[in-house]
Amino acid sequence: MSAAPPAALADPMLPAPWRVRAVRRETADVVTLDLVPLASGVPCFAPGQFNMIYAYGVGEVPVSLSGDPADRSCFVHTVRAVGEVSAAIAGAAPGSVLGLRGPFGSAWPVDAAAGHDLLIVAGGLGLAPLRPAIYRVLARSERFGRIAVLYGGRGPAELLFRDELAVWGARADVTVAVTVDHADPSWHGHVGVVPALIGQIGFDPPNTVALLCGPEVMLRFTATALRAAGVAAERIHLSMERNMKCAIGLCGHCQFGPDFVCQDGPVLRYDRIAARLAVREI
Amino acid sequence: MSPTAPPGPDAQTAPVLLDRAGLQALVDALVARGFDVIGPTLRDGAIVYDRIADLAALPAGWTDRQEAGRYRLERRADAALFGYAVGPQSWKRFLHPPEETLWRARRQDDGFTITPEPPSPAPFAFLGVRACELHAIAIQDRVFLGGAHRDPGYAARRQGAFLVALNCGTAAGTCFCASMGTGPRAESGFDLALTELIDAARHDFLAVAGSEAGAALLAVLPTRPAGPEATAAAEAVLARTEAGMGRHLDTNGLKERLQANPEHPRWDEVAARCLACANCTLVCPTCFCTSVADHTDLAGTEATRVKRWDSCFTADFSFIHGGSVRASGKSRYRQWLTHKLAHWIDQFGSSGCVGCGRCIAWCPVGIDITAEAAAIRAMPGKAVGEGKGGNA
Ligand SMILES: Cc1cc2nc3c(=O)[nH]c(=O)nc-3n(C[C@H](O)[C@H](O)[C@H](O)COP(=O)(O)OP(=O)(O)OC[C@H]3O[C@@H](n4cnc5c(N)ncnc54)[C@H](O)[C@@H]3O)c2cc1C
Ligand code: SF4
Ligand code: SF4
Ligand code: FES
């Protein structure tokens, strides 16, 4: 962990200044930012956690960490411009300063998954919050049984981290399967939804841990497909998305049944939320 | 005064009596000690909490008549100072204000610096805190101070606050604290507790201290010892208030029934009446939700972040990219009631309702939380409440 923050920063609602060190464009509306703190060290984080990122005068939104937890030189975030705040963050130029609070929230149970087959299932931007878990798993892949990364996107142009997916796919210790909803002439891979990939890879369902991140409807279908395949509900973990204003359990916005997604989640265990996940508008 | 360790009944001193002049001396002593003294006053046809220096500001001889969707002030036959139940506001607006600037940021050549807003200066003294309101404050203490992260503004305001409780002498038709186990007797969490004793022969306040600060203050006031007759009269006041409670909520098994019935037809039925106006959440002394808004000055050199009360009844509250999670009125009323009476217990170890009845009286269409809860409670259902989903 980093040294104790200076007294003024002990206020959990006070963002600290971080400088944009580098910007990489991923797709037409998604960029990845490397951020370095102006006033402190880079804190540790656990795969699955997020930060609240503030664009000066515009606002603050939750964004997952998408970098390697072993890299302590910066925080890496992958942001899609969908509205005012996310567009301001995604548009931040190298050298500019953003505010940052965090890291917050629960983590993917990577270490607890050792000894099991591991399915990492992502939809759309959901690959970004899972990437830290993938880095950690691949750094010590011998601890796991079979490892698979299943990824679905709307179209080839919307897929994130394609170079990395190719590198991971070339390894002997991991299976990578990618699918798109709508192909274009450049695409020679799978076409269809992510849950359909589950039947195409080899794994031992009773001994499998699954990590899921993506749109809520994709989470529902994937969890249902995994249950049907024989994966235990308590070994399915999914990252939930809710409106967040504080990230520290005080503003009430992120409630999902009795859970505060900012504190109890975002990574939640399927067996504990399956019933409410099936109810509309919880 | 410590929000974390409210003194129990054992810490209370032997009761003494203050007359009206003695009560004014209490206010004077609090003002002299630098407190911002807040008490009940009459404004716009309601009893509202505001700054006071003189007992003349109190609603002497007024009472409130409350029913579903109705609140009206009436004259009492006597000149009681605290002869009403509860008004539209609670002490929440002082400890957890409707709007609070969190910090200011200044643009610099090289980024920006952020400075927290200094806490409000004078500590509060509250005069006339009802038992249900003491419980509401204790509940907000658990929300804002009891978790992994504390709200520093709330902590500062709460830490310094001096609480003068009042054992209720009147229950409104909307009151149900007795069934929530939150009143009408002020049992703990106060510095001083008063019971107003008024009849043809007297107008006194039986006072006990509940903290060292309360005992120290009481010691400098002009008091008389309270004999057994005065103590018995105070007990009679509480017994009468409890008997006059207009409503009741049966909480037995309610949490499980609410969590098991997200698709109960009653949710559609109440949604057809509810205007989603958010009045209920604003008047509720425990509702704590807030939003934040960011502003800049015209030149863009200073940016501020302001925190404001928010409500689960608004469409924006649950907005995520693509639309609101809770788009229908049904889902919003369900969220409110289920949070209040069920999830709150998982989250904070107690109900989020203290039975003050404000949401019933101030609902423009008279929706009654006790009736809605009873309707859902009447029907068993399949368990949906798995408890918290934490990844531990
Ligand atoms: C735990 C968590 C992790 C996230 N990780 C990422 C990530 O790694 N990369 C990424 O691009 N996005 C991520 N998001 C989503 C991101 O926070 C939203 O896209 C962003 O809040 C949109 O804000 P806006 O002002 O740009 O959009 P607008 O649509 O203008 O937002 C208006 C309001 O809705 C809220 N809001 C809108 N969409 C969301 C949303 N999806 N989730 C939460 N609040 C929302 C905003 O805070 C704001 O209050 C994450 C969300 C959560 C909850
Ligand atoms: S829910 Fe209604 S009765 Fe209960 S504490 Fe809130 S305002 Fe009072
Ligand atoms: S229950 Fe009544 S007070 Fe609450 S939002 Fe609905 S109409 Fe307004
Ligand atoms: S984001 Fe404020 S309580 Fe979770």
JSON list of C-alpha atoms and ligand atoms in Angstrom, two decimals, chain A residues 50 60-64 78-80 82-87 125 128-129 240-245 266, chain B residues 319-321, ligand 1:
[
{"chain": "A", "resi": 50, "resn": "PHE", "atom": "CA", "xyz": [-12.61, 1.21, -9.95]},
{"chain": "A", "resi": 60, "resn": "GLU", "atom": "CA", "xyz": [-17.00, 12.75, -11.85]},
{"chain": "A", "resi": 61, "resn": "VAL", "atom": "CA", "xyz": [-17.80, 9.18, -12.93]},
{"chain": "A", "resi": 62, "resn": "PRO", "atom": "CA", "xyz": [-16.78, 5.64, -11.95]},
{"chain": "A", "resi": 63, "resn": "VAL", "atom": "CA", "xyz": [-14.22, 3.99, -14.25]},
{"chain": "A", "resi": 64, "resn": "SER", "atom": "CA", "xyz": [-12.66, 0.58, -13.72]},
{"chain": "A", "resi": 78, "resn": "THR", "atom": "CA", "xyz": [-10.12, 2.59, -20.57]},
{"chain": "A", "resi": 79, "resn": "VAL", "atom": "CA", "xyz": [-12.97, 5.02, -21.17]},
{"chain": "A", "resi": 80, "resn": "ARG", "atom": "CA", "xyz": [-15.81, 5.17, -23.67]},
{"chain": "A", "resi": 82, "resn": "VAL", "atom": "CA", "xyz": [-20.95, 8.24, -23.93]},
{"chain": "A", "resi": 83, "resn": "GLY", "atom": "CA", "xyz": [-21.88, 11.52, -22.25]},
{"chain": "A", "resi": 84, "resn": "GLU", "atom": "CA", "xyz": [-20.54, 14.78, -20.95]},
{"chain": "A", "resi": 85, "resn": "VAL", "atom": "CA", "xyz": [-18.17, 13.54, -18.26]},
{"chain": "A", "resi": 86, "resn": "SER", "atom": "CA", "xyz": [-16.88, 10.43, -20.00]},
{"chain": "A", "resi": 87, "resn": "ALA", "atom": "CA", "xyz": [-16.30, 12.50, -23.15]},
{"chain": "A", "resi": 125, "resn": "LEU", "atom": "CA", "xyz": [-16.39, -2.52, -22.76]},
{"chain": "A", "resi": 128, "resn": "ALA", "atom": "CA", "xyz": [-11.54, -3.46, -19.62]},
{"chain": "A", "resi": 129, "resn": "PRO", "atom": "CA", "xyz": [-12.48, -4.27, -15.98]},
{"chain": "A", "resi": 240, "resn": "MET", "atom": "CA", "xyz": [-22.61, -4.85, -11.80]},
{"chain": "A", "resi": 241, "resn": "GLU", "atom": "CA", "xyz": [-23.09, -1.30, -13.00]},
{"chain": "A", "resi": 242, "resn": "ARG", "atom": "CA", "xyz": [-25.20, 1.29, -11.19]},
{"chain": "A", "resi": 243, "resn": "ASN", "atom": "CA", "xyz": [-25.27, 5.08, -11.02]},
{"chain": "A", "resi": 244, "resn": "MET", "atom": "CA", "xyz": [-22.62, 6.20, -8.55]},
{"chain": "A", "resi": 245, "resn": "LYS", "atom": "CA", "xyz": [-22.05, 9.59, -6.99]},
{"chain": "A", "resi": 266, "resn": "PRO", "atom": "CA", "xyz": [-19.07, -4.08, -8.22]},
{"chain": "B", "resi": 319, "resn": "PHE", "atom": "CA", "xyz": [-29.71, 6.69, -14.61]},
{"chain": "B", "resi": 320, "resn": "ILE", "atom": "CA", "xyz": [-26.94, 4.80, -16.33]},
{"chain": "B", "resi": 321, "resn": "HIS", "atom": "CA", "xyz": [-25.92, 5.07, -19.94]},
{"chain": "C", "resi": 1, "resn": "LIG", "atom": "C1", "xyz": [-18.21, 0.30, -11.26]},
{"chain": "C", "resi": 1, "resn": "LIG", "atom": "C2", "xyz": [-18.25, 0.95, -12.61]},
{"chain": "C", "resi": 1, "resn": "LIG", "atom": "C3", "xyz": [-17.18, 0.82, -13.48]},
{"chain": "C", "resi": 1, "resn": "LIG", "atom": "C4", "xyz": [-17.21, 1.43, -14.72]},
{"chain": "C", "resi": 1, "resn": "LIG", "atom": "N1", "xyz": [-16.12, 1.28, -15.52]},
{"chain": "C", "resi": 1, "resn": "LIG", "atom": "C5", "xyz": [-16.09, 1.91, -16.70]},
{"chain": "C", "resi": 1, "resn": "LIG", "atom": "C6", "xyz": [-14.95, 1.79, -17.55]},
{"chain": "C", "resi": 1, "resn": "LIG", "atom": "O1", "xyz": [-13.98, 1.13, -17.23]},
{"chain": "C", "resi": 1, "resn": "LIG", "atom": "N2", "xyz": [-14.96, 2.48, -18.71]},
{"chain": "C", "resi": 1, "resn": "LIG", "atom": "C7", "xyz": [-16.05, 3.24, -19.10]},
{"chain": "C", "resi": 1, "resn": "LIG", "atom": "O2", "xyz": [-15.98, 3.84, -20.17]},
{"chain": "C", "resi": 1, "resn": "LIG", "atom": "N3", "xyz": [-17.15, 3.32, -18.35]},
{"chain": "C", "resi": 1, "resn": "LIG", "atom": "C8", "xyz": [-17.20, 2.68, -17.15]},
{"chain": "C", "resi": 1, "resn": "LIG", "atom": "N4", "xyz": [-18.32, 2.80, -16.36]},
{"chain": "C", "resi": 1, "resn": "LIG", "atom": "C9", "xyz": [-19.46, 3.57, -16.86]},
{"chain": "C", "resi": 1, "resn": "LIG", "atom": "C10", "xyz": [-19.22, 5.06, -16.71]},
{"chain": "C", "resi": 1, "resn": "LIG", "atom": "O3", "xyz": [-19.16, 5.39, -15.35]},
{"chain": "C", "resi": 1, "resn": "LIG", "atom": "C11", "xyz": [-20.34, 5.82, -17.40]},
{"chain": "C", "resi": 1, "resn": "LIG", "atom": "O4", "xyz": [-20.21, 5.65, -18.77]},
{"chain": "C", "resi": 1, "resn": "LIG", "atom": "C12", "xyz": [-20.33, 7.28, -17.06]},
{"chain": "C", "resi": 1, "resn": "LIG", "atom": "O5", "xyz": [-20.78, 7.46, -15.73]},
{"chain": "C", "resi": 1, "resn": "LIG", "atom": "C13", "xyz": [-21.21, 8.08, -17.98]},
{"chain": "C", "resi": 1, "resn": "LIG", "atom": "O6", "xyz": [-21.23, 9.43, -17.55]},
{"chain": "C", "resi": 1, "resn": "LIG", "atom": "P1", "xyz": [-21.43, 10.63, -18.56]},
{"chain": "C", "resi": 1, "resn": "LIG", "atom": "O7", "xyz": [-21.60, 11.87, -17.80]},
{"chain": "C", "resi": 1, "resn": "LIG", "atom": "O8", "xyz": [-20.32, 10.61, -19.55]},
{"chain": "C", "resi": 1, "resn": "LIG", "atom": "O9", "xyz": [-22.73, 10.19, -19.32]},
{"chain": "C", "resi": 1, "resn": "LIG", "atom": "P2", "xyz": [-24.22, 10.66, -19.15]},
{"chain": "C", "resi": 1, "resn": "LIG", "atom": "O10", "xyz": [-25.00, 9.63, -19.85]},
{"chain": "C", "resi": 1, "resn": "LIG", "atom": "O11", "xyz": [-24.34, 12.08, -19.56]},
{"chain": "C", "resi": 1, "resn": "LIG", "atom": "O12", "xyz": [-24.43, 10.53, -17.57]},
{"chain": "C", "resi": 1, "resn": "LIG", "atom": "C14", "xyz": [-25.40, 11.21, -16.84]},
{"chain": "C", "resi": 1, "resn": "LIG", "atom": "C15", "xyz": [-25.41, 10.69, -15.43]},
{"chain": "C", "resi": 1, "resn": "LIG", "atom": "O13", "xyz": [-25.58, 9.30, -15.36]},
{"chain": "C", "resi": 1, "resn": "LIG", "atom": "C16", "xyz": [-24.54, 8.66, -14.71]},
{"chain": "C", "resi": 1, "resn": "LIG", "atom": "N5", "xyz": [-24.21, 7.48, -15.52]},
{"chain": "C", "resi": 1, "resn": "LIG", "atom": "C17", "xyz": [-24.44, 7.37, -16.83]},
{"chain": "C", "resi": 1, "resn": "LIG", "atom": "N6", "xyz": [-24.07, 6.18, -17.28]},
{"chain": "C", "resi": 1, "resn": "LIG", "atom": "C18", "xyz": [-23.61, 5.49, -16.23]},
{"chain": "C", "resi": 1, "resn": "LIG", "atom": "C19", "xyz": [-23.09, 4.19, -16.10]},
{"chain": "C", "resi": 1, "resn": "LIG", "atom": "N7", "xyz": [-23.00, 3.37, -17.14]},
{"chain": "C", "resi": 1, "resn": "LIG", "atom": "N8", "xyz": [-22.70, 3.80, -14.88]},
{"chain": "C", "resi": 1, "resn": "LIG", "atom": "C20", "xyz": [-22.81, 4.62, -13.83]},
{"chain": "C", "resi": 1, "resn": "LIG", "atom": "N9", "xyz": [-23.32, 5.88, -13.89]},
{"chain": "C", "resi": 1, "resn": "LIG", "atom": "C21", "xyz": [-23.70, 6.31, -15.08]},
{"chain": "C", "resi": 1, "resn": "LIG", "atom": "C22", "xyz": [-23.41, 9.64, -14.67]},
{"chain": "C", "resi": 1, "resn": "LIG", "atom": "O14", "xyz": [-22.62, 9.51, -13.51]},
{"chain": "C", "resi": 1, "resn": "LIG", "atom": "C23", "xyz": [-24.16, 10.91, -14.62]},
{"chain": "C", "resi": 1, "resn": "LIG", "atom": "O15", "xyz": [-24.62, 11.11, -13.31]},
{"chain": "C", "resi": 1, "resn": "LIG", "atom": "C24", "xyz": [-18.33, 2.19, -15.12]},
{"chain": "C", "resi": 1, "resn": "LIG", "atom": "C25", "xyz": [-19.41, 2.32, -14.27]},
{"chain": "C", "resi": 1, "resn": "LIG", "atom": "C26", "xyz": [-19.40, 1.71, -13.03]},
{"chain": "C", "resi": 1, "resn": "LIG", "atom": "C27", "xyz": [-20.57, 1.84, -12.12]}
]
